[in-house]
Amino acid sequence: MQEIFPMSREMKQKKGPAMDLKFGKRILVIPDAHGRSTESFSDLDRFDAAGKLIRDEKPDIVVSLGDLADFDPLSPYKMKAAAAFDGKAVRKEALFRTEILNRIAGPTRHANERHRRGRHKERIHEPVWIDLEGNHEERWRRYPETDLLGHDFLQCESEEAGWIWHPFLKPVDILGVLFSHYFTTGVSRRPAQVNTILNKTHRSCVFGHTHSFGFDQKPVLGGGTISALCAGSFKPPHRTGEHEWSGLVMLEDVKDGSFCIRQIPYDHVLEKYGEGDYAQKLRTRRAQAAQDRENARHAYA
């Protein structure tokens, strides 16, 4: 298990509030987005909007929890169908996933280039980009047909784009918090639920996969707490189910296995940073609501 920003030996030995690190790191979590190359511009706009939010919010670490791309051509149901394997469609989806990574990181990198050209090195912000493999990406290594491009093709593309790749179900430790697409439980190895995961890991953990949002927290001996977060999804509204939540999550003050959460709903991200039709409708709706409130205030004044 790899550690990102591991705690020092002195920090691990100290307990209670007297910690060397007064303020923790900030981690932007991107849950299951299930991007498809066939999506409309309004749906693809969410990746550009997320990148602009990262540029402005300047988190220390950005973590994609997996299932960033849907890989619909590799669906088990379609692979069992009579249709032959479509290598071109699969390769298109793989390269589209790389495009998503570049869309997310692009605004920050473009801003850094401007700062370098302007000799404003103090403004440069370079977060750590973490890319977790989800079960949809894991399909790439499961089918022999994809070996034509290499079973490590997605990993190579991710690392070429500047992200740190982590294999499916191998948690990464970031400041004492475990991140994975999901955590397994029992002999059946089924995904653990947010209300039971802490009994298994005895560590703070963040995961996705179910597309629902959930949070649980428990005290630990010696003081402090451990937390479990199921971060939802980042799918467009017309593809988000009733039990699902869509948006981004900012983990604040992450240190020594503890963190606070700030939910950023999908509509908030798109309304502020989006450029597509859906984002324009959100802004129009917001302006109309403000006008209606102003009219009501004058009517009863």
GROMACS .gro file of C-alpha atoms in nm:
model
  301
    1MET     CA    1   0.000   0.000   0.000
    2GLN     CA    2   0.153   0.329  -0.112
    3GLU     CA    3   0.139   0.635   0.112
    4ILE     CA    4   0.091   0.984  -0.033
    5PHE     CA    5   0.215   1.256   0.204
    6PRO     CA    6   0.284   0.997   0.479
    7MET     CA    7   0.289   1.109   0.841
    8SER     CA    8   0.629   1.158   1.000
    9ARG     CA    9   0.743   0.924   1.277
   10GLU     CA   10   0.710   1.207   1.528
   11MET     CA   11   0.351   1.275   1.421
   12LYS     CA   12   0.261   0.909   1.450
   13GLN     CA   13   0.400   0.899   1.804
   14LYS     CA   14   0.216   1.210   1.919
   15LYS     CA   15  -0.145   1.191   2.027
   16GLY     CA   16  -0.404   1.450   2.114
   17PRO     CA   17  -0.427   1.808   1.994
   18ALA     CA   18  -0.055   1.893   2.024
   19MET     CA   19   0.033   1.804   1.665
   20ASP     CA   20   0.315   1.953   1.460
   21LEU     CA   21   0.085   1.996   1.158
   22LYS     CA   22  -0.171   2.263   1.253
   23PHE     CA   23  -0.355   2.258   0.923
   24GLY     CA   24  -0.404   1.952   0.704
   25LYS     CA   25  -0.414   1.910   0.328
   26ARG     CA   26  -0.714   1.957   0.099
   27ILE     CA   27  -0.822   1.671  -0.129
   28LEU     CA   28  -1.071   1.706  -0.414
   29VAL     CA   29  -1.253   1.376  -0.472
   30ILE     CA   30  -1.400   1.296  -0.814
   31PRO     CA   31  -1.643   1.002  -0.774
   32ASP     CA   32  -1.768   0.772  -1.050
   33ALA     CA   33  -1.824   0.986  -1.361
   34HIS     CA   34  -1.890   0.708  -1.617
   35GLY     CA   35  -1.792   0.928  -1.911
   36ARG     CA   36  -1.888   0.814  -2.260
   37SER     CA   37  -1.740   0.926  -2.590
   38THR     CA   38  -2.095   0.951  -2.728
   39GLU     CA   39  -2.201   1.213  -2.472
   40SER     CA   40  -2.325   1.555  -2.577
   41PHE     CA   41  -2.116   1.866  -2.518
   42SER     CA   42  -2.343   1.966  -2.227
   43ASP     CA   43  -2.260   1.638  -2.052
   44LEU     CA   44  -1.888   1.649  -2.133
   45ASP     CA   45  -1.886   2.004  -1.997
   46ARG     CA   46  -1.874   1.863  -1.644
   47PHE     CA   47  -1.510   1.760  -1.684
   48ASP     CA   48  -1.401   2.105  -1.799
   49ALA     CA   49  -1.604   2.259  -1.516
   50ALA     CA   50  -1.438   2.029  -1.261
   51GLY     CA   51  -1.098   2.133  -1.397
   52LYS     CA   52  -1.181   2.502  -1.357
   53LEU     CA   53  -1.300   2.441  -1.002
   54ILE     CA   54  -0.970   2.267  -0.924
   55ARG     CA   55  -0.780   2.559  -1.075
   56ASP     CA   56  -0.963   2.807  -0.849
   57GLU     CA   57  -0.991   2.597  -0.532
   58LYS     CA   58  -0.629   2.477  -0.551
   59PRO     CA   59  -0.654   2.146  -0.359
   60ASP     CA   60  -0.328   1.976  -0.265
   61ILE     CA   61  -0.439   1.642  -0.409
   62VAL     CA   62  -0.700   1.539  -0.667
   63VAL     CA   63  -0.830   1.181  -0.645
   64SER     CA   64  -1.040   1.012  -0.912
   65LEU     CA   65  -1.209   0.719  -0.736
   66GLY     CA   66  -1.239   0.507  -1.052
   67ASP     CA   67  -1.502   0.439  -1.319
   68LEU     CA   68  -1.402   0.769  -1.476
   69ALA     CA   69  -1.504   0.618  -1.810
   70ASP     CA   70  -1.792   0.379  -1.867
   71PHE     CA   71  -1.631   0.143  -2.124
   72ASP     CA   72  -1.973   0.045  -2.251
   73PRO     CA   73  -1.829  -0.164  -2.541
   74LEU     CA   74  -1.672  -0.391  -2.276
   75SER     CA   75  -1.997  -0.444  -2.089
   76PRO     CA   76  -2.031  -0.813  -1.992
   77TYR     CA   77  -2.377  -0.816  -2.147
   78LYS     CA   78  -2.253  -0.686  -2.480
   79MET     CA   79  -1.949  -0.915  -2.479
   80LYS     CA   80  -2.183  -1.213  -2.446
   81ALA     CA   81  -2.402  -1.093  -2.731
   82ALA     CA   82  -2.374  -1.220  -3.085
   83ALA     CA   83  -2.204  -0.902  -3.210
   84ALA     CA   84  -1.831  -0.936  -3.271
   85PHE     CA   85  -1.574  -0.757  -3.059
   86ASP     CA   86  -1.533  -0.399  -3.185
   87GLY     CA   87  -1.167  -0.312  -3.130
   88LYS     CA   88  -1.201   0.038  -3.278
   89ALA     CA   89  -1.484   0.129  -3.041
   90VAL     CA   90  -1.291  -0.001  -2.741
   91ARG     CA   91  -0.978   0.192  -2.837
   92LYS     CA   92  -1.190   0.503  -2.884
   93GLU     CA   93  -1.324   0.471  -2.530
   94ALA     CA   94  -0.972   0.421  -2.391
   95LEU     CA   95  -0.843   0.736  -2.561
   96PHE     CA   96  -1.154   0.922  -2.449
   97ARG     CA   97  -1.065   0.839  -2.090
   98THR     CA   98  -0.727   1.001  -2.146
   99GLU     CA   99  -0.909   1.305  -2.282
  100ILE     CA  100  -1.112   1.323  -1.960
  101LEU     CA  101  -0.793   1.323  -1.752
  102ASN     CA  102  -0.653   1.606  -1.964
  103ARG     CA  103  -0.977   1.804  -1.944
  104ILE     CA  104  -0.968   1.784  -1.564
  105ALA     CA  105  -0.601   1.876  -1.527
  106GLY     CA  106  -0.591   2.117  -1.823
  107PRO     CA  107  -0.709   2.444  -1.658
  108THR     CA  108  -0.454   2.412  -1.376
  109ARG     CA  109  -0.171   2.337  -1.618
  110HIS     CA  110  -0.267   2.621  -1.851
  111ALA     CA  111  -0.276   2.860  -1.555
  112ASN     CA  112   0.068   2.741  -1.446
  113GLU     CA  113   0.206   2.805  -1.793
  114ARG     CA  114   0.077   3.162  -1.782
  115HIS     CA  115   0.238   3.213  -1.442
  116ARG     CA  116   0.570   3.078  -1.570
  117ARG     CA  117   0.564   3.304  -1.873
  118GLY     CA  118   0.479   3.598  -1.649
  119ARG     CA  119   0.750   3.495  -1.400
  120HIS     CA  120   0.500   3.460  -1.117
  121LYS     CA  121   0.635   3.137  -0.976
  122GLU     CA  122   0.467   3.203  -0.641
  123ARG     CA  123   0.128   3.156  -0.814
  124ILE     CA  124   0.209   2.814  -0.957
  125HIS     CA  125   0.000   2.538  -0.806
  126GLU     CA  126   0.079   2.174  -0.883
  127PRO     CA  127  -0.150   1.927  -0.707
  128VAL     CA  128  -0.083   1.555  -0.692
  129TRP     CA  129  -0.309   1.379  -0.943
  130ILE     CA  130  -0.424   1.032  -0.827
  131ASP     CA  131  -0.608   0.796  -1.066
  132LEU     CA  132  -0.771   0.486  -0.913
  133GLU     CA  133  -0.875   0.198  -1.134
  134GLY     CA  134  -1.244   0.114  -1.102
  135ASN     CA  135  -1.428  -0.202  -1.195
  136HIS     CA  136  -1.519  -0.054  -1.536
  137GLU     CA  137  -1.152   0.016  -1.614
  138GLU     CA  138  -1.062  -0.328  -1.479
  139ARG     CA  139  -1.264  -0.478  -1.765
  140TRP     CA  140  -0.973  -0.375  -1.989
  141ARG     CA  141  -0.744  -0.628  -1.823
  142ARG     CA  142  -1.011  -0.894  -1.799
  143TYR     CA  143  -1.075  -0.959  -2.168
  144PRO     CA  144  -0.806  -1.112  -2.391
  145GLU     CA  145  -0.916  -0.904  -2.692
  146THR     CA  146  -0.782  -0.583  -2.531
  147ASP     CA  147  -0.432  -0.730  -2.516
  148LEU     CA  148  -0.390  -0.613  -2.876
  149LEU     CA  149  -0.322  -0.270  -2.727
  150GLY     CA  150  -0.173  -0.414  -2.408
  151HIS     CA  151  -0.342  -0.482  -2.079
  152ASP     CA  152  -0.143  -0.195  -1.927
  153PHE     CA  153  -0.262   0.052  -2.192
  154LEU     CA  154  -0.488   0.249  -1.956
  155GLN     CA  155  -0.216   0.271  -1.694
  156CYS     CA  156   0.039   0.395  -1.947
  157GLU     CA  157  -0.207   0.653  -2.080
  158SER     CA  158  -0.284   0.775  -1.727
  159GLU     CA  159   0.080   0.808  -1.630
  160GLU     CA  160   0.161   0.978  -1.961
  161ALA     CA  161  -0.109   1.234  -1.874
  162GLY     CA  162   0.065   1.304  -1.542
  163TRP     CA  163  -0.156   1.102  -1.306
  164ILE     CA  164  -0.042   0.842  -1.052
  165TRP     CA  165  -0.220   0.515  -1.133
  166HIS     CA  166  -0.336   0.272  -0.863
  167PRO     CA  167  -0.468  -0.076  -0.950
  168PHE     CA  168  -0.821  -0.191  -0.878
  169LEU     CA  169  -0.900  -0.260  -0.509
  170LYS     CA  170  -0.546  -0.178  -0.391
  171PRO     CA  171  -0.607   0.109  -0.146
  172VAL     CA  172  -0.378   0.410  -0.140
  173ASP     CA  173  -0.299   0.571   0.196
  174ILE     CA  174  -0.312   0.952   0.190
  175LEU     CA  175  -0.237   1.114   0.527
  176GLY     CA  176  -0.382   0.817   0.712
  177VAL     CA  177  -0.699   0.793   0.499
  178LEU     CA  178  -0.751   0.491   0.274
  179PHE     CA  179  -0.884   0.555  -0.078
  180SER     CA  180  -1.017   0.279  -0.304
  181HIS     CA  181  -1.289   0.234  -0.563
  182TYR     CA  182  -1.457   0.019  -0.302
  183PHE     CA  183  -1.365  -0.209  -0.013
  184THR     CA  184  -1.463  -0.575  -0.002
  185THR     CA  185  -1.612  -0.761   0.289
  186GLY     CA  186  -1.676  -1.124   0.381
  187VAL     CA  187  -1.602  -1.439   0.188
  188SER     CA  188  -1.814  -1.322  -0.103
  189ARG     CA  189  -1.588  -1.016  -0.147
  190ARG     CA  190  -1.892  -0.797  -0.204
  191PRO     CA  191  -1.856  -0.417  -0.173
  192ALA     CA  192  -1.878  -0.300   0.187
  193GLN     CA  193  -2.139  -0.042   0.287
  194VAL     CA  194  -2.061   0.292   0.447
  195ASN     CA  195  -2.234   0.196   0.774
  196THR     CA  196  -2.023  -0.121   0.817
  197ILE     CA  197  -1.688  -0.041   0.656
  198LEU     CA  198  -1.529   0.110   0.968
  199ASN     CA  199  -1.577  -0.219   1.155
  200LYS     CA  200  -1.365  -0.383   0.885
  201THR     CA  201  -1.090  -0.130   0.817
  202HIS     CA  202  -1.060   0.039   1.159
  203ARG     CA  203  -0.925   0.326   0.949
  204SER     CA  204  -1.073   0.631   0.785
  205CYS     CA  205  -1.164   0.550   0.425
  206VAL     CA  206  -1.313   0.706   0.112
  207PHE     CA  207  -1.471   0.509  -0.173
  208GLY     CA  208  -1.730   0.525  -0.449
  209HIS     CA  209  -1.892   0.258  -0.669
  210THR     CA  210  -2.249   0.270  -0.531
  211HIS     CA  211  -2.318   0.625  -0.663
  212SER     CA  212  -2.497   0.708  -0.337
  213PHE     CA  213  -2.365   0.953  -0.080
  214GLY     CA  214  -2.306   0.840   0.276
  215PHE     CA  215  -2.095   0.938   0.573
  216ASP     CA  216  -2.021   0.761   0.900
  217GLN     CA  217  -1.795   0.849   1.189
  218LYS     CA  218  -1.684   0.670   1.503
  219PRO     CA  219  -1.469   0.767   1.803
  220VAL     CA  220  -1.147   0.575   1.867
  221LEU     CA  221  -0.961   0.494   2.185
  222GLY     CA  222  -0.713   0.760   2.285
  223GLY     CA  223  -0.921   1.038   2.130
  224GLY     CA  224  -1.011   1.141   1.780
  225THR     CA  225  -1.240   0.981   1.525
  226ILE     CA  226  -1.231   0.770   1.211
  227SER     CA  227  -1.460   0.848   0.919
  228ALA     CA  228  -1.604   0.665   0.620
  229LEU     CA  229  -1.722   0.847   0.309
  230CYS     CA  230  -1.909   0.704   0.012
  231ALA     CA  231  -1.865   0.993  -0.231
  232GLY     CA  232  -2.155   0.944  -0.475
  233SER     CA  233  -2.107   1.000  -0.848
  234PHE     CA  234  -2.033   1.273  -1.101
  235LYS     CA  235  -2.287   1.183  -1.368
  236PRO     CA  236  -2.519   1.424  -1.552
  237PRO     CA  237  -2.869   1.455  -1.400
  238HIS     CA  238  -3.051   1.256  -1.670
  239ARG     CA  239  -2.825   0.957  -1.591
  240THR     CA  240  -2.844   0.990  -1.211
  241GLY     CA  241  -3.083   0.756  -1.032
  242GLU     CA  242  -3.316   0.846  -0.747
  243HIS     CA  243  -3.090   0.686  -0.486
  244GLU     CA  244  -2.776   0.847  -0.630
  245TRP     CA  245  -2.602   1.179  -0.563
  246SER     CA  246  -2.393   1.364  -0.821
  247GLY     CA  247  -2.119   1.615  -0.750
  248LEU     CA  248  -1.767   1.661  -0.618
  249VAL     CA  249  -1.644   1.637  -0.260
  250MET     CA  250  -1.372   1.848  -0.102
  251LEU     CA  251  -1.200   1.693   0.199
  252GLU     CA  252  -1.078   1.972   0.422
  253ASP     CA  253  -0.803   1.963   0.684
  254VAL     CA  254  -0.697   1.607   0.606
  255LYS     CA  255  -0.436   1.491   0.857
  256ASP     CA  256  -0.364   1.191   1.076
  257GLY     CA  257  -0.664   0.999   0.935
  258SER     CA  258  -0.920   1.271   1.004
  259PHE     CA  259  -1.100   1.505   0.765
  260CYS     CA  260  -1.402   1.731   0.720
  261ILE     CA  261  -1.621   1.714   0.410
  262ARG     CA  262  -1.772   1.978   0.183
  263GLN     CA  263  -2.020   1.860  -0.078
  264ILE     CA  264  -2.025   2.047  -0.408
  265PRO     CA  265  -2.339   1.939  -0.595
  266TYR     CA  266  -2.330   1.885  -0.972
  267ASP     CA  267  -2.553   2.184  -1.043
  268HIS     CA  268  -2.329   2.413  -0.836
  269VAL     CA  269  -2.022   2.305  -1.032
  270LEU     CA  270  -2.191   2.350  -1.369
  271GLU     CA  271  -2.366   2.677  -1.281
  272LYS     CA  272  -2.038   2.843  -1.185
  273TYR     CA  273  -1.797   2.688  -1.434
  274GLY     CA  274  -1.997   2.522  -1.712
  275GLU     CA  275  -2.035   2.653  -2.067
  276GLY     CA  276  -2.287   2.412  -2.220
  277ASP     CA  277  -2.663   2.440  -2.259
  278TYR     CA  278  -2.734   2.284  -1.920
  279ALA     CA  279  -2.507   2.535  -1.744
  280GLN     CA  280  -2.675   2.824  -1.927
  281LYS     CA  281  -3.018   2.698  -1.819
  282LEU     CA  282  -2.901   2.682  -1.457
  283ARG     CA  283  -2.779   3.042  -1.467
  284THR     CA  284  -3.100   3.157  -1.636
  285ARG     CA  285  -3.305   2.980  -1.372
  286ARG     CA  286  -3.099   3.138  -1.094
  287ALA     CA  287  -3.141   3.487  -1.242
  288GLN     CA  288  -3.516   3.434  -1.284
  289ALA     CA  289  -3.550   3.319  -0.923
  290ALA     CA  290  -3.363   3.629  -0.805
  291GLN     CA  291  -3.592   3.850  -1.015
  292ASP     CA  292  -3.900   3.677  -0.877
  293ARG     CA  293  -3.783   3.740  -0.521
  294GLU     CA  294  -3.716   4.104  -0.600
  295ASN     CA  295  -4.060   4.145  -0.757
  296ALA     CA  296  -4.222   3.982  -0.453
  297ARG     CA  297  -4.033   4.214  -0.220
  298HIS     CA  298  -4.155   4.522  -0.406
  299ALA     CA  299  -4.510   4.387  -0.420
  300TYR     CA  300  -4.532   4.354  -0.041
  301ALA     CA  301  -4.323   4.660   0.044
   0.00000   0.00000   0.00000
